[in-house]
Coordinates of C-alpha atoms in Angstrom, one line a residue:
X1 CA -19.9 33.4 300.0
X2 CA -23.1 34.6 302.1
X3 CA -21.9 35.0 305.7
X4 CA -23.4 33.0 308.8
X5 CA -25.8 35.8 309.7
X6 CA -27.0 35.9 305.7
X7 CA -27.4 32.5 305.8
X8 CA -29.6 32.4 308.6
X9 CA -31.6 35.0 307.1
X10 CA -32.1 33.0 304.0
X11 CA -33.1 29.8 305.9
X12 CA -35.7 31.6 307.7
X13 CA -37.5 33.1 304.7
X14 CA -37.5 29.6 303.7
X15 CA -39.1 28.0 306.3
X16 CA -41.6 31.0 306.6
X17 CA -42.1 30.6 302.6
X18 CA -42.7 26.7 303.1
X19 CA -44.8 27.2 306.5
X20 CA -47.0 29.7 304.3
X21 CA -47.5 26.9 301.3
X22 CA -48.5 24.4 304.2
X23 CA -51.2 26.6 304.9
X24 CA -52.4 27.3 301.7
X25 CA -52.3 23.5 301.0
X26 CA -54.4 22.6 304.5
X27 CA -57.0 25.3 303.3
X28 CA -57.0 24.1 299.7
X29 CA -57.3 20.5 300.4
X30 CA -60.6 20.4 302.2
X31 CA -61.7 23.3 299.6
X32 CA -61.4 20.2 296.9
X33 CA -62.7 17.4 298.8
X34 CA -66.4 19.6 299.7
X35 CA -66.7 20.3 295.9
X36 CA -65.9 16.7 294.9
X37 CA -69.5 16.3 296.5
X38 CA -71.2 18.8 294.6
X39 CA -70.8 17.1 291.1
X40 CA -71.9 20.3 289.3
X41 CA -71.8 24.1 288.7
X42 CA -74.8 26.0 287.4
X43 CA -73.3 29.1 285.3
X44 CA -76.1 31.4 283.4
X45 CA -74.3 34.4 281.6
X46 CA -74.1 35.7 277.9
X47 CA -74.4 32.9 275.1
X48 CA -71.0 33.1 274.1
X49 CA -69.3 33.9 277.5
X50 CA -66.2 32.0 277.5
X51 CA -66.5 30.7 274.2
X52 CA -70.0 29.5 274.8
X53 CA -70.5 26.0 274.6
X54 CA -67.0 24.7 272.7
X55 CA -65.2 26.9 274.9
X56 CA -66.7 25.9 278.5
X57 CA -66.6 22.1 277.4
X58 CA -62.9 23.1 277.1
X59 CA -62.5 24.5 280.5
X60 CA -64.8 22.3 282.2
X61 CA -62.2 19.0 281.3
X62 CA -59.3 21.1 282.0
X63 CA -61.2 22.3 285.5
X64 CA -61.0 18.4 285.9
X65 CA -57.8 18.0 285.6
X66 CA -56.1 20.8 287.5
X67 CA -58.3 19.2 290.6
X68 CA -58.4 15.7 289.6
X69 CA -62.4 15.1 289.9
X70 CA -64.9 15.3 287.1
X71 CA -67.6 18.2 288.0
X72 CA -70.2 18.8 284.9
X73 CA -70.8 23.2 284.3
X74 CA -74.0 23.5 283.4
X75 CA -74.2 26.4 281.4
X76 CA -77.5 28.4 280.2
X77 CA -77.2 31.4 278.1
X78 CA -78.8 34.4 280.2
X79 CA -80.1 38.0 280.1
X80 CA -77.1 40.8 280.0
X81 CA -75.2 41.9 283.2
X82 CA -77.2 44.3 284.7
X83 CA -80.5 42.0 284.6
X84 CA -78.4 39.3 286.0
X85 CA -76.7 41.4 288.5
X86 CA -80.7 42.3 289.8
X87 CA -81.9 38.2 289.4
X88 CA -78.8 37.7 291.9
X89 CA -79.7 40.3 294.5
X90 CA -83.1 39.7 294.2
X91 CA -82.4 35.5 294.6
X92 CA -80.4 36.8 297.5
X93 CA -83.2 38.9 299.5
X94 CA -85.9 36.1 298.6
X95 CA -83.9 33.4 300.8
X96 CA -83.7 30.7 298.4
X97 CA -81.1 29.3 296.2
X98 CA -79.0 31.3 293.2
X99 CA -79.7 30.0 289.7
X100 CA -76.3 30.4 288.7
X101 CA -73.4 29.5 291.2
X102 CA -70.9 32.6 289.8
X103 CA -72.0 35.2 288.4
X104 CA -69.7 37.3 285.9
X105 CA -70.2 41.4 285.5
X106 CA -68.2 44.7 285.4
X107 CA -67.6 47.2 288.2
X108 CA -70.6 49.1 288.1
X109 CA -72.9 45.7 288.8
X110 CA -70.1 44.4 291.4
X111 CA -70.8 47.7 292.7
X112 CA -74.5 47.1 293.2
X113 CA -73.9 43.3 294.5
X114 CA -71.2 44.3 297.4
X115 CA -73.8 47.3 298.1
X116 CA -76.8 44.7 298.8
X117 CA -74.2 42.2 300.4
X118 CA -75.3 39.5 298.1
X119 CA -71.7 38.2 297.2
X120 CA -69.5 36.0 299.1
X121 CA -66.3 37.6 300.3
X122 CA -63.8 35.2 300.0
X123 CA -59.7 35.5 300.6
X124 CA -58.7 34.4 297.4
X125 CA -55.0 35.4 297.0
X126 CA -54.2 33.2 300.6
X127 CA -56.2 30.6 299.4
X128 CA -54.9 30.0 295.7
X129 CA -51.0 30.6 295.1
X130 CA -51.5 31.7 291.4
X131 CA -54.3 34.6 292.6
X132 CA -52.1 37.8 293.6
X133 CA -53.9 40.2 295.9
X134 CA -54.5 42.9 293.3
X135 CA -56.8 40.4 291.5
X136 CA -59.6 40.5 294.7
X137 CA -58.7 44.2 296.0
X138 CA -61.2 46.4 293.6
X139 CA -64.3 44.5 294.8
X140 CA -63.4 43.9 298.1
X141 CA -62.6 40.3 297.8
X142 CA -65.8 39.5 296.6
X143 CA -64.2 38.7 293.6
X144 CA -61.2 37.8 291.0
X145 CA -60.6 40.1 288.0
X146 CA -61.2 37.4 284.8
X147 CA -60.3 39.9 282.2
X148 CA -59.7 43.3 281.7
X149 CA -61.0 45.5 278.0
X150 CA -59.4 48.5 277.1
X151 CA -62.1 50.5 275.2
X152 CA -61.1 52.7 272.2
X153 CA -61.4 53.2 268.6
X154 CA -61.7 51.0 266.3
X155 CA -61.3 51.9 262.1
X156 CA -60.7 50.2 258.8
X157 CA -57.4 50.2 257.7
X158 CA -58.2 49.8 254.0
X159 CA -60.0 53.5 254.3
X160 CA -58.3 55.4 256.3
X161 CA -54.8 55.8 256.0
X162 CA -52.2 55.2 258.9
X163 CA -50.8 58.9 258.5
X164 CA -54.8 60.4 258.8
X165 CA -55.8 57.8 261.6
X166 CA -56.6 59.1 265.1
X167 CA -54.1 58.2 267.6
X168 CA -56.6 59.2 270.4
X169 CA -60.1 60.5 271.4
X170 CA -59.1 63.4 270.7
X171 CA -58.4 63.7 267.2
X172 CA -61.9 62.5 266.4
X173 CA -62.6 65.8 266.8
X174 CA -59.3 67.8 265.8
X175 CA -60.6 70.1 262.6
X176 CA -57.3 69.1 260.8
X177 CA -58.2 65.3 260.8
X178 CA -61.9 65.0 261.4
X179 CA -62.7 65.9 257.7
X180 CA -61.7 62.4 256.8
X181 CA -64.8 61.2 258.7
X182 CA -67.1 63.6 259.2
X183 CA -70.0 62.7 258.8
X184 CA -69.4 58.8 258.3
X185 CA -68.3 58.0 261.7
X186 CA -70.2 55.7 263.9
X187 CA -70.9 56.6 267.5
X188 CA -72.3 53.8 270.2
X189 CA -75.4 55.0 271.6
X190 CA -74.0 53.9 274.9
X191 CA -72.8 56.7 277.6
X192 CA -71.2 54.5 280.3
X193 CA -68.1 54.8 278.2
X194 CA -68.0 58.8 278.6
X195 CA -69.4 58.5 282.4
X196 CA -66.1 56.6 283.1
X197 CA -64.3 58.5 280.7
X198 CA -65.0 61.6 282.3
X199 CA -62.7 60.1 285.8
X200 CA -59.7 60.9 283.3
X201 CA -60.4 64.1 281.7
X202 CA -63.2 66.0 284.3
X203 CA -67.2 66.6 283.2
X204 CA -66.5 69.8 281.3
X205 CA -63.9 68.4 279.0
X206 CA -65.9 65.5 278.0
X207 CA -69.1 67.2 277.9
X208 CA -67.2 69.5 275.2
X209 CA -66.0 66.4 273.5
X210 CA -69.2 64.7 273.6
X211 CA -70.8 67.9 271.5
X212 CA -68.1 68.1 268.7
X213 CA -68.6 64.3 268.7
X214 CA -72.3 63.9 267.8
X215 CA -72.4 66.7 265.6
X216 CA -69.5 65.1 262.8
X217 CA -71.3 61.6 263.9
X218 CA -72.9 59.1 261.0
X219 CA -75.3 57.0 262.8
X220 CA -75.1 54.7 265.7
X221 CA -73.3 51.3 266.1
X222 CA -73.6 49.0 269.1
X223 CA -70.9 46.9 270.4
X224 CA -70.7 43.6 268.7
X225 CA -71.5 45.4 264.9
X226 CA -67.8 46.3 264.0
X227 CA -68.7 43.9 260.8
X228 CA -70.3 47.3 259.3
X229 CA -67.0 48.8 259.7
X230 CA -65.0 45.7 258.1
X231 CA -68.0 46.2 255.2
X232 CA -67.2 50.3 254.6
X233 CA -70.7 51.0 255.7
X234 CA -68.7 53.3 258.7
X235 CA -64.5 53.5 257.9
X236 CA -64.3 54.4 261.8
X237 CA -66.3 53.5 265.5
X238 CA -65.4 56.3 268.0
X239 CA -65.4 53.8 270.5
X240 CA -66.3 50.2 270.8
X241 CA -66.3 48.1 274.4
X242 CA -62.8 45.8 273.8
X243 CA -60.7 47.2 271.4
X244 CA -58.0 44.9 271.3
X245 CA -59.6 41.8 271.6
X246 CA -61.7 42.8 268.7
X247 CA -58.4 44.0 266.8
X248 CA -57.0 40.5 267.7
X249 CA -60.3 38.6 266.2
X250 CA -60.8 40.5 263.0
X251 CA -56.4 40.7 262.4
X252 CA -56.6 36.8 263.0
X253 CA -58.9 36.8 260.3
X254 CA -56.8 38.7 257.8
X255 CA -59.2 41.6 258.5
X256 CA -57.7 45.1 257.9
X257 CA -59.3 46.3 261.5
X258 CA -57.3 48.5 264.1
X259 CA -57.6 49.6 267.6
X260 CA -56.4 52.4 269.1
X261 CA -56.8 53.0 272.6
X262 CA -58.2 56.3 272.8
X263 CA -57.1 57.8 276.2
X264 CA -53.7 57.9 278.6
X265 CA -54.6 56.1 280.7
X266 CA -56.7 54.0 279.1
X267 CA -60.2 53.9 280.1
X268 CA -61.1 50.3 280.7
X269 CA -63.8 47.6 281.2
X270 CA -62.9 45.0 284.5
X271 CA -64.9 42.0 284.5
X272 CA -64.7 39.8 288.0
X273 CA -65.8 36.7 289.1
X274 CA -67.6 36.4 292.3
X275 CA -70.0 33.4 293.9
X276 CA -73.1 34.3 295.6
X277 CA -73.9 33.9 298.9
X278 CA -76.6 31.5 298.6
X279 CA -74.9 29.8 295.6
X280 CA -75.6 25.9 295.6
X281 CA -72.7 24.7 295.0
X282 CA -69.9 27.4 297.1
X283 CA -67.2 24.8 297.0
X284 CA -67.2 24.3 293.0
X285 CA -67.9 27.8 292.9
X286 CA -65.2 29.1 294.4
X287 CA -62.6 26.8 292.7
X288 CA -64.5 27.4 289.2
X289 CA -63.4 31.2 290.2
X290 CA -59.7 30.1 290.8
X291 CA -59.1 27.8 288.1
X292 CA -60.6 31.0 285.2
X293 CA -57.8 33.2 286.5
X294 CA -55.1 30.5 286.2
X295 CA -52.8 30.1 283.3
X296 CA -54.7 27.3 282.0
X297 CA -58.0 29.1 282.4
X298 CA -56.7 32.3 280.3
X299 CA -55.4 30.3 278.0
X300 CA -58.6 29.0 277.1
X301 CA -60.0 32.6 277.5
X302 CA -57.9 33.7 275.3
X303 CA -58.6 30.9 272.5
X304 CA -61.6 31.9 272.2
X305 CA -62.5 35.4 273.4
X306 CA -59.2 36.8 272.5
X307 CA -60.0 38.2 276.1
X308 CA -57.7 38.2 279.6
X309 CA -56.8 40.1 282.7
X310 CA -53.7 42.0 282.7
X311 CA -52.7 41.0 286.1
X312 CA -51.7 37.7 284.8
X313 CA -48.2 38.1 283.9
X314 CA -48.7 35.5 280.8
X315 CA -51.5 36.7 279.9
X316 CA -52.0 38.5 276.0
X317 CA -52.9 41.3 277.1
X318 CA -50.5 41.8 279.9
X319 CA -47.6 41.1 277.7
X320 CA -48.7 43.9 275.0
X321 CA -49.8 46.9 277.6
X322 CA -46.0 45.7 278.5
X323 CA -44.4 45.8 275.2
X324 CA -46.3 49.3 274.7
X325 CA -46.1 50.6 277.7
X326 CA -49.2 51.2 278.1
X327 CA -50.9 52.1 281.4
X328 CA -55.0 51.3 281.8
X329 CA -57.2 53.3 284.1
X330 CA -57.1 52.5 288.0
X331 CA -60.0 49.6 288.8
X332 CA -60.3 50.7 291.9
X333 CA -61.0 54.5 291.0
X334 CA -63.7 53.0 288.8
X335 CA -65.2 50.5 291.5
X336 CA -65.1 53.7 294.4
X337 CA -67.2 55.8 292.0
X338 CA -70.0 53.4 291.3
X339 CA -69.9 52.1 294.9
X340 CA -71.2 56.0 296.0
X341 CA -73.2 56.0 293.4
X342 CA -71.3 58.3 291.3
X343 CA -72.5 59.1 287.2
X344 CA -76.3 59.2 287.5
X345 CA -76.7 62.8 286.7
X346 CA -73.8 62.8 284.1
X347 CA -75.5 59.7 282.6
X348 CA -78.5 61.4 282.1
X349 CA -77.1 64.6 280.0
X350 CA -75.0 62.1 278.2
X351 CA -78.0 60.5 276.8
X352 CA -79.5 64.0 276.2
X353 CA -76.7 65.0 274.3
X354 CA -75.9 61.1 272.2
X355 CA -79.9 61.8 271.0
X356 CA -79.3 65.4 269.4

């Protein structure tokens, strides 16, 4: 039996717990009653961003039901990240309206955006109960992590062997294994994955790993190709953008493709949604944001991108870095570096060396 003073203790969390939800629910509340005015949200981003068309039909009827109004997404594919990141910032400084109400990228353009103050900062986690505070911490509120991608490698099963597979960067370049693909292996012709890779081991080590890389390489393969490795054309991809969710795809498929995360821990893509400042439509924006990282939202995600964030406990992917206890690179580390502008100069000898 709890004593008196215990019992006190518990009621008070209680009423402290309850007083909190209030709040939430009076800041909520008028949140969904200005975006029942707005009627719709502009979204421009990759072609199949969320599924593309199937999958945001999807989300925009389950959007209207987890608020109970009907608001229409109107979704147009868009340039890549980077150029979108600059239409934003430029939209921004020229005074007028955003063309797209949220705009989706990775830590190096949320870098970029917080730098040029073009992003709303908005406190999500005391707004939304489902959004923890680690979701919005990396960017500085200015945004909710939607999904995280674990790079690594990526190799046909059906030619190589599990007992000669790599298990890590690494042994891509180990002389006892690397005869098995030298000289076929595919190498993106990206270096953003070493620049960020290099936060883990220090410039020198991957600069050495870089040169023993190209010179066993077979050709280049850009992200989105890993059908040439499913074909034979390459057995093995050093690295490739999202490892698992590409695993998950092909595997789903009966595909003999596996990923192995190629460092500990491991290096990793964050993707966040934030709303511009001058968005349109703030209201739907911001509960656009909300609803993606709810379960309902990764569920759909997840459907059809075999993509989600591993801060969402029921998430895919949180449940197998779980299971494997696996530990992914620190966001924030990643989100510090680009904010000071940190990997020019590395970038540049990186693409030196990838064009040997």
């Amino acid at each position: 039996m709890p004593t008196r003073i215990q019992s006190i203790g518990i009621a008070a969390l209680l009423v402290v717990g309850a007083s909190f939800d209030a709040a939430r629910a009076q800041t909520l509340d008028p949140l969904i009653a200005a975006a029942k005015s707005e009627k719709e949200l502009s979204f421009i981003a990759g072609p199949t961003t969320f599924g593309g068309k199937k999958g945001l039909a999807e989300i925009e009827a389950a959007f209207a039901k987890r608020f109970g109004f009907d608001a229409r997404i109107r979704f147009a594919a868009g340039p890549e990240m980077n150029a979108m990141a600059a239409r934003v910032i430029s939209e921004y400084k020229a005074g007028g309206k955003a063309s797209t109400d949220i705009y989706l990228g990775s830590l190096g353009q949320f870098a970029n955006l917080v730098r040029e103050n073009a992003l709303e900062e908005i406190n999500w986690s005391e707004t939304f109960s489902w959004i923890a505070r680690p979701m919005e911490e990396t960017v500085s509120r200015r945004g909710v992590l939607v999904y995280s991608s674990p790079r690594g490698i990526i190799y046909n099963s059906n030619l190589i062997p599990a007992d000669k597979a790599p298990k890590s960067y690494e042994d891509l370049i180990d002389p006892k294994l690397s005869p098995t693909w030298a000289g076929k292996i595919a190498v993106p012709p990206y270096p953003n994955w070493l620049v960020e890779l290099s936060l883990i081991w220090g410039e020198e080590r991957l600069k050495d790993f870089t040169r023993k890389l190209v010179a066993i390489g077979g050709g280049w393969l850009r992200y989105g190709e890993e059908e040439r490795v499913l074909s034979g054309e390459f057995p093995i991809m050093a690295n490739i953008g999202d490892s698992l969710a590409t695993q998950w795809k092909w595997q789903a498929k009966g595909a003999p493709l596996v990923a192995v995360l190629g460092a500990n821990p491991g290096d990793t893509s964050y993707f966040h949604l934030g709303v511009p400042k001058n968005s349109g439509h703030p209201n739907l924006a911001k509960l656009f944001v909300a609803f993606m990282i709810s379960k309902e939202g990764q569920a759909i995600v997840e459907k059809h991108e075999f993509r989600s964030s591993h801060l969402v406990d029921s998430s895919r992917m949180a449940k197998h870095l779980r299971d494997h206890k696996i530990k992914l690179q620190e966001p924030k580390d990643l989100f510090n570096f680009y904010l000071k502008g940190g990997g020019a100069k590395l970038n540049e000898e990186l693409v030196k060396m990838l064009k040997q």
